[in-house]
JSON list of C-alpha atoms in Angstrom, two decimals:
[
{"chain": "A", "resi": 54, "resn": "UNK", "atom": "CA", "xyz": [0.00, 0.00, 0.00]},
{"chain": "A", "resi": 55, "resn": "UNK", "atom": "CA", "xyz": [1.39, 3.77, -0.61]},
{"chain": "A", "resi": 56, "resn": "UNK", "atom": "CA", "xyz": [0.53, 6.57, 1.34]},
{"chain": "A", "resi": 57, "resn": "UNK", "atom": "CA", "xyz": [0.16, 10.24, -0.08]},
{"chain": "A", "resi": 58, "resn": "UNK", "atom": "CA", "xyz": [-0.17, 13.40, 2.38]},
{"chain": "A", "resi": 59, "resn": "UNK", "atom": "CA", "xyz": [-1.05, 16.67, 0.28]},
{"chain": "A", "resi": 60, "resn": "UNK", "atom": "CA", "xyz": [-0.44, 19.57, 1.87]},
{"chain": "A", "resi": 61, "resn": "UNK", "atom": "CA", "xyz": [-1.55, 23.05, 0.22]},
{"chain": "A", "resi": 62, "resn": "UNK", "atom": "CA", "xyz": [0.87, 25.57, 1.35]},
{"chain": "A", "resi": 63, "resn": "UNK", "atom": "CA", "xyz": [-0.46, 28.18, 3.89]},
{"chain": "A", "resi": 64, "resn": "UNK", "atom": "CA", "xyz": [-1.67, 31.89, 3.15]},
{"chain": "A", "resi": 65, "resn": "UNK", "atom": "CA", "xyz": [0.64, 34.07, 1.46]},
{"chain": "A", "resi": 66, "resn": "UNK", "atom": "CA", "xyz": [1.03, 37.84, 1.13]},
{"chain": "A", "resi": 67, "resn": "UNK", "atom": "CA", "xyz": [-0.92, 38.87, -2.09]},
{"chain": "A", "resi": 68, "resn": "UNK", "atom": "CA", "xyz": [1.14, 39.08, -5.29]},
{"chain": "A", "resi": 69, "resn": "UNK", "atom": "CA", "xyz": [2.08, 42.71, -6.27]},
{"chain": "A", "resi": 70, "resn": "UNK", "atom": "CA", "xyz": [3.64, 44.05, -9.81]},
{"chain": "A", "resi": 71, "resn": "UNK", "atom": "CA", "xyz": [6.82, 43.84, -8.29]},
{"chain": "A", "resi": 72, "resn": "UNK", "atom": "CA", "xyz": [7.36, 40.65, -6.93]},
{"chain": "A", "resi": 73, "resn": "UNK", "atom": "CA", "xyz": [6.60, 37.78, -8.95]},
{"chain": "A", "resi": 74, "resn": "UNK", "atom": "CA", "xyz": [4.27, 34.92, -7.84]},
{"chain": "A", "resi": 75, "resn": "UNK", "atom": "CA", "xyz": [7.31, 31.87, -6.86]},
{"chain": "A", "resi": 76, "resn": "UNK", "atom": "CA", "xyz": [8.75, 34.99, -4.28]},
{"chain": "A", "resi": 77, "resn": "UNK", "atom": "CA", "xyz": [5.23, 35.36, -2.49]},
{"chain": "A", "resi": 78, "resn": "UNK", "atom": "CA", "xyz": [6.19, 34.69, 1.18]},
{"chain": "A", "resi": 79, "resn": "UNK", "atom": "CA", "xyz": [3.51, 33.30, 4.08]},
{"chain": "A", "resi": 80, "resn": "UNK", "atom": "CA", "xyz": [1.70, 36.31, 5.71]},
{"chain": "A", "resi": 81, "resn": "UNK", "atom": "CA", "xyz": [0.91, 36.19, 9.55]},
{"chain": "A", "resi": 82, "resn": "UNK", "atom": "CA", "xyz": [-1.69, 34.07, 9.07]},
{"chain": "A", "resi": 83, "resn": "UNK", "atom": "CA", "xyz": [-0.20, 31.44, 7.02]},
{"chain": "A", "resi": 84, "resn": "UNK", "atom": "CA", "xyz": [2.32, 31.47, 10.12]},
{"chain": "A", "resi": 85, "resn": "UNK", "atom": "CA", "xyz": [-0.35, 30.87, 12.71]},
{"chain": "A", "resi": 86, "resn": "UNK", "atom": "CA", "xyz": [-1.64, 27.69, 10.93]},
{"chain": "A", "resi": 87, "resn": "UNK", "atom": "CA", "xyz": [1.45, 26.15, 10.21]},
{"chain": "A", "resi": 88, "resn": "UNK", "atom": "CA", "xyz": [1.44, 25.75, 14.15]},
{"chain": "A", "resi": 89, "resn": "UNK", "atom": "CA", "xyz": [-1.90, 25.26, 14.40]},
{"chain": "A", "resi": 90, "resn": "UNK", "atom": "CA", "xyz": [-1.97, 21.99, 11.92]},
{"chain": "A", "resi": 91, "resn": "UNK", "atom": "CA", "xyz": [1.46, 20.82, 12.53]},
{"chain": "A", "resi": 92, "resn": "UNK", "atom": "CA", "xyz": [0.27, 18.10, 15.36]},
{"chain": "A", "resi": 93, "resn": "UNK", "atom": "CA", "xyz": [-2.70, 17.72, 13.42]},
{"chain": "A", "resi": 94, "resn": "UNK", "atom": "CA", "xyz": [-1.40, 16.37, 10.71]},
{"chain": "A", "resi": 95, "resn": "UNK", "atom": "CA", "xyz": [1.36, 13.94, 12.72]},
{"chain": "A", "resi": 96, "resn": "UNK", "atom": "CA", "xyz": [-1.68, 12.67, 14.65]},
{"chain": "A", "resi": 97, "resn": "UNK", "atom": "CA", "xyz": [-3.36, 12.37, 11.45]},
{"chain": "A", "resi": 98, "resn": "UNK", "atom": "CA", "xyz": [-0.66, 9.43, 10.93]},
{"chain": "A", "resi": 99, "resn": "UNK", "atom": "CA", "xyz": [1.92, 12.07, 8.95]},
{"chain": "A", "resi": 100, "resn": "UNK", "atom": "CA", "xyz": [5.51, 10.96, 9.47]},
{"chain": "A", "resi": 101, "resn": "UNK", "atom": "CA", "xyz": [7.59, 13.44, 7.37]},
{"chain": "A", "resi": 102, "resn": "UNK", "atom": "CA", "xyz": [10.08, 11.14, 6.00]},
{"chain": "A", "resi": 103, "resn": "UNK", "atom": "CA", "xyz": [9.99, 11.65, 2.09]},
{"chain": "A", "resi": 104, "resn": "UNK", "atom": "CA", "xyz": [8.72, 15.24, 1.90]},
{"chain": "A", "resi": 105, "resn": "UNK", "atom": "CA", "xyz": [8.59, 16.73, -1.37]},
{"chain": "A", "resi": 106, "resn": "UNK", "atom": "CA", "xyz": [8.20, 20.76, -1.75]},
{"chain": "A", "resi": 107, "resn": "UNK", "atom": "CA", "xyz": [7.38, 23.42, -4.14]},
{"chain": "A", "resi": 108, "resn": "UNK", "atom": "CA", "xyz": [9.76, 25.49, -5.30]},
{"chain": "A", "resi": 109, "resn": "UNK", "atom": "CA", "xyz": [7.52, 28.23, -4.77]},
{"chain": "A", "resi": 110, "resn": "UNK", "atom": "CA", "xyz": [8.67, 30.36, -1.26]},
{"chain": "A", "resi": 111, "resn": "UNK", "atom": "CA", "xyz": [5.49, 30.40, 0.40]},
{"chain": "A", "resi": 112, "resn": "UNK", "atom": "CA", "xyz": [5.51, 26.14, -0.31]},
{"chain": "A", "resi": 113, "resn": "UNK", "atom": "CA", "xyz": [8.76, 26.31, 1.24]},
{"chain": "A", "resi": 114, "resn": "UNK", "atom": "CA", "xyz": [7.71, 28.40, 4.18]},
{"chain": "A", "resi": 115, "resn": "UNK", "atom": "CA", "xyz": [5.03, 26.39, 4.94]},
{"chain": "A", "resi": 116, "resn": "UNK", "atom": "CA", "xyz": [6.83, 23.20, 5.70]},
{"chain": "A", "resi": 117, "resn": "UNK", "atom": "CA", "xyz": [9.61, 25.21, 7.35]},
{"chain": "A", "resi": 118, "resn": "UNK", "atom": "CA", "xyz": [7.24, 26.52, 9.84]},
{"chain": "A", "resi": 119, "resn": "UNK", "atom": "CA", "xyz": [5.58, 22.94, 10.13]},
{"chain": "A", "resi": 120, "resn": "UNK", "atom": "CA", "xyz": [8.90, 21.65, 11.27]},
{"chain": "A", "resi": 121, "resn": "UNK", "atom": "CA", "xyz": [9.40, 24.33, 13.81]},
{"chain": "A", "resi": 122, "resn": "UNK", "atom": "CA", "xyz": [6.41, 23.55, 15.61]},
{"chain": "A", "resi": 123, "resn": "UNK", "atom": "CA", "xyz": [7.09, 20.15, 15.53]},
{"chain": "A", "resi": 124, "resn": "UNK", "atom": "CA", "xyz": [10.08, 20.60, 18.47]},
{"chain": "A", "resi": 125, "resn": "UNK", "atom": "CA", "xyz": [10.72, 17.22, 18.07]},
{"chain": "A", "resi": 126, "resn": "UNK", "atom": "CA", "xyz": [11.04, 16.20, 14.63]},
{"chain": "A", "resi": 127, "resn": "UNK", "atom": "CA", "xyz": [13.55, 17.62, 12.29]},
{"chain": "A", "resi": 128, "resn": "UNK", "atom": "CA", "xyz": [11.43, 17.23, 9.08]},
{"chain": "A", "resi": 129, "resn": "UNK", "atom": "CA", "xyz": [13.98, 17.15, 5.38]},
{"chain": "A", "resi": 130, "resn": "UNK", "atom": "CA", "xyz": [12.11, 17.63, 2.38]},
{"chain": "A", "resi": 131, "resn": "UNK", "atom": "CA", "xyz": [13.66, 18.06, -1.40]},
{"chain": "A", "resi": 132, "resn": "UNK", "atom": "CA", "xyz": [12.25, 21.14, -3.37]},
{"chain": "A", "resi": 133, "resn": "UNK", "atom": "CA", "xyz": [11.17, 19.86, -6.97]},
{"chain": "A", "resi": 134, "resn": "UNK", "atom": "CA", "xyz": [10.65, 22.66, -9.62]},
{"chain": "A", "resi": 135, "resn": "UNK", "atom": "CA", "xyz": [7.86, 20.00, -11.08]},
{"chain": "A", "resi": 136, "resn": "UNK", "atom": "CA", "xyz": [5.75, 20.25, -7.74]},
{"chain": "A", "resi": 137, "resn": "UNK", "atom": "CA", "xyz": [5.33, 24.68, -8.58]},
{"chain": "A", "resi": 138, "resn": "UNK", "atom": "CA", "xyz": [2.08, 23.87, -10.83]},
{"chain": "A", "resi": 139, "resn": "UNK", "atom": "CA", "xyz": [-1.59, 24.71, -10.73]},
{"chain": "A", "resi": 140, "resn": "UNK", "atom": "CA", "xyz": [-2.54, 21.70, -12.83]},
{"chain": "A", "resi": 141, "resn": "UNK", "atom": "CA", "xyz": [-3.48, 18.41, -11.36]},
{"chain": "A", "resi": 142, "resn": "UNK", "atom": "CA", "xyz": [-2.33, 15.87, -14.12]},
{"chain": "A", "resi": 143, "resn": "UNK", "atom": "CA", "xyz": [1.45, 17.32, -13.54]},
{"chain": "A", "resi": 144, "resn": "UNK", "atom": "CA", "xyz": [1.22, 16.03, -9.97]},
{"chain": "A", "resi": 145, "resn": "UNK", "atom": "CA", "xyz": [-0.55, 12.82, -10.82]},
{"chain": "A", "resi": 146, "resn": "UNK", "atom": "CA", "xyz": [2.52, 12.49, -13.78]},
{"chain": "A", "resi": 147, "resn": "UNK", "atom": "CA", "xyz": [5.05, 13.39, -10.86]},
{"chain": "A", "resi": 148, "resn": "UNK", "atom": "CA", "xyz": [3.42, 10.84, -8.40]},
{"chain": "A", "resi": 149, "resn": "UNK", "atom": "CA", "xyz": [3.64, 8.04, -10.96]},
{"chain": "A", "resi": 150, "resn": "UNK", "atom": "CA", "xyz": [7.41, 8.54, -11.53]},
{"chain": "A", "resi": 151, "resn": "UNK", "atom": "CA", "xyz": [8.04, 7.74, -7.93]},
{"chain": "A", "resi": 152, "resn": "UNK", "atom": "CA", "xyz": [10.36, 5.33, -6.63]},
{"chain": "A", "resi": 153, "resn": "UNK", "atom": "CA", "xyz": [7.79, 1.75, -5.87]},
{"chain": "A", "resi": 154, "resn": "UNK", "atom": "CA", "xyz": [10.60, 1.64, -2.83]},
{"chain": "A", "resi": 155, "resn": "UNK", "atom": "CA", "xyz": [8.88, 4.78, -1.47]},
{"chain": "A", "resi": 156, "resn": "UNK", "atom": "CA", "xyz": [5.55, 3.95, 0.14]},
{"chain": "A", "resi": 157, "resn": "UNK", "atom": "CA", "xyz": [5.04, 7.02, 2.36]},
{"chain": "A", "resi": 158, "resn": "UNK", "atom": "CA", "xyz": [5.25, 10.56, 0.55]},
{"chain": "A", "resi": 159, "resn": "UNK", "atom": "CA", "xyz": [4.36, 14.27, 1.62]},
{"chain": "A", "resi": 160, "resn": "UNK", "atom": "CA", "xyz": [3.72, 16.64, -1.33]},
{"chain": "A", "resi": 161, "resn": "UNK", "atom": "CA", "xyz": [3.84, 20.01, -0.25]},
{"chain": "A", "resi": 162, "resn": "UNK", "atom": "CA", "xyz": [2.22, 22.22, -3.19]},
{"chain": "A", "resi": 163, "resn": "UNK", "atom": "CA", "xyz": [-0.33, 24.59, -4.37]},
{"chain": "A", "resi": 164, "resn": "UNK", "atom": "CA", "xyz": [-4.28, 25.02, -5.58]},
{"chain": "A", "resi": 165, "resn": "UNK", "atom": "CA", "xyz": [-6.13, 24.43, -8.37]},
{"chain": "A", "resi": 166, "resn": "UNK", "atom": "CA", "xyz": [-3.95, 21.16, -8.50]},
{"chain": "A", "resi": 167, "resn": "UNK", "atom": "CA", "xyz": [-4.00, 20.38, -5.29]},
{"chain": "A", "resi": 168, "resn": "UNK", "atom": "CA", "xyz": [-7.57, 19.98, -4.33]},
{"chain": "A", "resi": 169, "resn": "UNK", "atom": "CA", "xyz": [-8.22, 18.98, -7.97]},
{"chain": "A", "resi": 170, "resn": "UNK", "atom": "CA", "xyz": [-5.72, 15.90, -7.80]},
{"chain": "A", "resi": 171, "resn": "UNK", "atom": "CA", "xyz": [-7.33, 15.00, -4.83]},
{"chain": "A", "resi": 172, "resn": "UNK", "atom": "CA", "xyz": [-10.70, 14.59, -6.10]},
{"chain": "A", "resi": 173, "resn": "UNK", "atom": "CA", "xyz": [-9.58, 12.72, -9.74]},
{"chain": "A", "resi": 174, "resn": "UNK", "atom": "CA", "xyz": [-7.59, 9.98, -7.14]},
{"chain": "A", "resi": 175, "resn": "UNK", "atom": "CA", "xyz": [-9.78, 10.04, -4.23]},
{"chain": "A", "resi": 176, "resn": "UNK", "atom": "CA", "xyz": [-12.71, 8.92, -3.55]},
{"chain": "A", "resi": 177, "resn": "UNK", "atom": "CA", "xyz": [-14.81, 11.06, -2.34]},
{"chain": "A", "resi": 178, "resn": "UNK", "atom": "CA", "xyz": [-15.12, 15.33, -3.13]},
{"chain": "A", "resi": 179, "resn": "UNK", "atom": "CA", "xyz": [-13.57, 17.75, -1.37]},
{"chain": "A", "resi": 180, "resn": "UNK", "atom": "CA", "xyz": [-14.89, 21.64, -2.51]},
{"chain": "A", "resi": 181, "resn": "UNK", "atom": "CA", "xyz": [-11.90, 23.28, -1.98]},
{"chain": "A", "resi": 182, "resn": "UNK", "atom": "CA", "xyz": [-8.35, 22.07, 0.01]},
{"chain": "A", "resi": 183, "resn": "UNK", "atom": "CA", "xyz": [-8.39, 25.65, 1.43]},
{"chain": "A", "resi": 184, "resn": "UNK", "atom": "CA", "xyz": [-3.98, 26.77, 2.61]},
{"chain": "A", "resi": 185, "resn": "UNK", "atom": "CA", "xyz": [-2.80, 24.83, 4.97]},
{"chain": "A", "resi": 186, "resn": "UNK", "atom": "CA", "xyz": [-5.04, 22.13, 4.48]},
{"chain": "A", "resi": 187, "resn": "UNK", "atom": "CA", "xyz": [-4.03, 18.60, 4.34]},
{"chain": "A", "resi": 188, "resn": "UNK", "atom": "CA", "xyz": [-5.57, 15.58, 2.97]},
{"chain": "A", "resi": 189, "resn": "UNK", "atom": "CA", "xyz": [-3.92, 11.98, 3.41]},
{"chain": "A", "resi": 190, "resn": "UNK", "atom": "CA", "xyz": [-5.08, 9.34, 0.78]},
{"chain": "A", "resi": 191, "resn": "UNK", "atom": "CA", "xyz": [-4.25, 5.51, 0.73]},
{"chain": "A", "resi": 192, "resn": "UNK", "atom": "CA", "xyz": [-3.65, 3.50, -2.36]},
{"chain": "A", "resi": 193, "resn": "UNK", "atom": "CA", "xyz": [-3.88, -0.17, -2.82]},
{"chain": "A", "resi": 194, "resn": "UNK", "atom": "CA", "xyz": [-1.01, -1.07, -5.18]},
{"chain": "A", "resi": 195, "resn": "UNK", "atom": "CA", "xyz": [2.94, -1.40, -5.04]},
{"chain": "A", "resi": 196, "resn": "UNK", "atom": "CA", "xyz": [3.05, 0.70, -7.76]},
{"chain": "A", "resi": 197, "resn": "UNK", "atom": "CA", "xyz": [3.03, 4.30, -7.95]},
{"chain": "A", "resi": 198, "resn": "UNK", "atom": "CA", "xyz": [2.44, 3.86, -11.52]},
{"chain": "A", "resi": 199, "resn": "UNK", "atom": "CA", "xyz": [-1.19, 2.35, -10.60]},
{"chain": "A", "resi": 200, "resn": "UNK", "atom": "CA", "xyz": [-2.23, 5.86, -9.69]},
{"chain": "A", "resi": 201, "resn": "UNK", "atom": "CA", "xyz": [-5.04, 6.45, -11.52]},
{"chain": "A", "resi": 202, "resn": "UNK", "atom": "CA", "xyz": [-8.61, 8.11, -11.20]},
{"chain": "A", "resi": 203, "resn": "UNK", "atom": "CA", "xyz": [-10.40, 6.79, -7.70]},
{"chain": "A", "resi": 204, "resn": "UNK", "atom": "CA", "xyz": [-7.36, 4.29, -7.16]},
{"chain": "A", "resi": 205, "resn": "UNK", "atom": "CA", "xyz": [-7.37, 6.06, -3.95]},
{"chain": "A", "resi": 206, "resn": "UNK", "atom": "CA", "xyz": [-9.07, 6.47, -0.46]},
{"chain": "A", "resi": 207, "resn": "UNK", "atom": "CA", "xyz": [-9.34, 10.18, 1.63]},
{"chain": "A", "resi": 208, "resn": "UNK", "atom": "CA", "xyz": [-8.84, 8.69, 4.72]},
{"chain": "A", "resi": 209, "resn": "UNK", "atom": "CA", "xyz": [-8.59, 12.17, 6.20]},
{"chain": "A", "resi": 210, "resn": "UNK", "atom": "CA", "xyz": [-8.80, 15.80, 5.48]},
{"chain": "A", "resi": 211, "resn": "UNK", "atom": "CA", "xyz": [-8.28, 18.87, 7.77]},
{"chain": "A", "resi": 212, "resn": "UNK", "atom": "CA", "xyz": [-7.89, 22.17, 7.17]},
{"chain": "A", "resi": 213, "resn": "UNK", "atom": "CA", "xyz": [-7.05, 25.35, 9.34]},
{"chain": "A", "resi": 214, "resn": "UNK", "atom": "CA", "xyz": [-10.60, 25.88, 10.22]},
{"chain": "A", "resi": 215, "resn": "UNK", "atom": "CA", "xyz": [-12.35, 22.61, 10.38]},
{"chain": "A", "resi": 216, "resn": "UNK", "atom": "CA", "xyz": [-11.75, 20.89, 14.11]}
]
């Protein structure tokens, strides 16, 4: 069985003409759910041991901040220019190039594709993964390769706001 953990990255400071959107850093209260859904998501069943980020700052924030209010874990994650898209089928492409030896991964990335990769594996609909939400599907294969529309099951989804 393989284990994916989505995690949209928290809220960011709006995009201005002069910075460009991959620079956009977490605002205050991006910050403040980082700590809020940092146990939430361990106790969720979240280990942190093959985290894969965004490129994208805010991305990168957001599991930086998730590791500091997780005292005792020291969380590593890789940053994959691949994971900074909005469109779903890159991440399920991504997913499917995955090492079978890998059976536990944390994607750390951004909406549309987020919430809409979640809904063509899943099986059941989520509306929106809102930032800083977190979603933790379950596939029955060996095989990232099997990936493939409702191959998986939303075991659980939480988001800043929900309890």
């Amino acid at each position: 069985m393989k284990t994916l953990h989505l995690i949209r990255h928290a809220k960011a400071y709006s995009g201005d003409s002069s910075s460009s959107d991959i620079d956009r850093p977490l605002n205050d209260q991006g910050k403040r759910a980082c700590a809020t859904m940092a146990q939430r998501i361990v106790d969720a069943g979240c280990d942190f041991n093959h985290v894969f980020c965004s490129t994208a700052n805010r991305a990168q924030q957001t599991i930086a901040w998730i590791n500091q209010a997780l005292e005792d874990k020291n969380i590593e994650w890789s940053l994959d220019d691949q994971l900074y898209t909005f469109d779903s089928q890159e991440i399920l492409r991504w997913c499917r190039k995955l090492g079978d030896s890998l059976n536990d991964v944390v994607i750390v990335g951004h909406n549309p594709a987020m919430t809409e990769f979640c809904n063509y594996v899943g099986d059941r609909y989520i509306e929106n993964m809102p930032t800083c939400g977190y979603a933790k599907l379950e596939i029955a294969s060996e095989s990232w390769n099997d990936l493939e529309e409702d191959a998986a099951k939303l075991v659980t989804f939480l988001a800043p706001g929900l309890v």
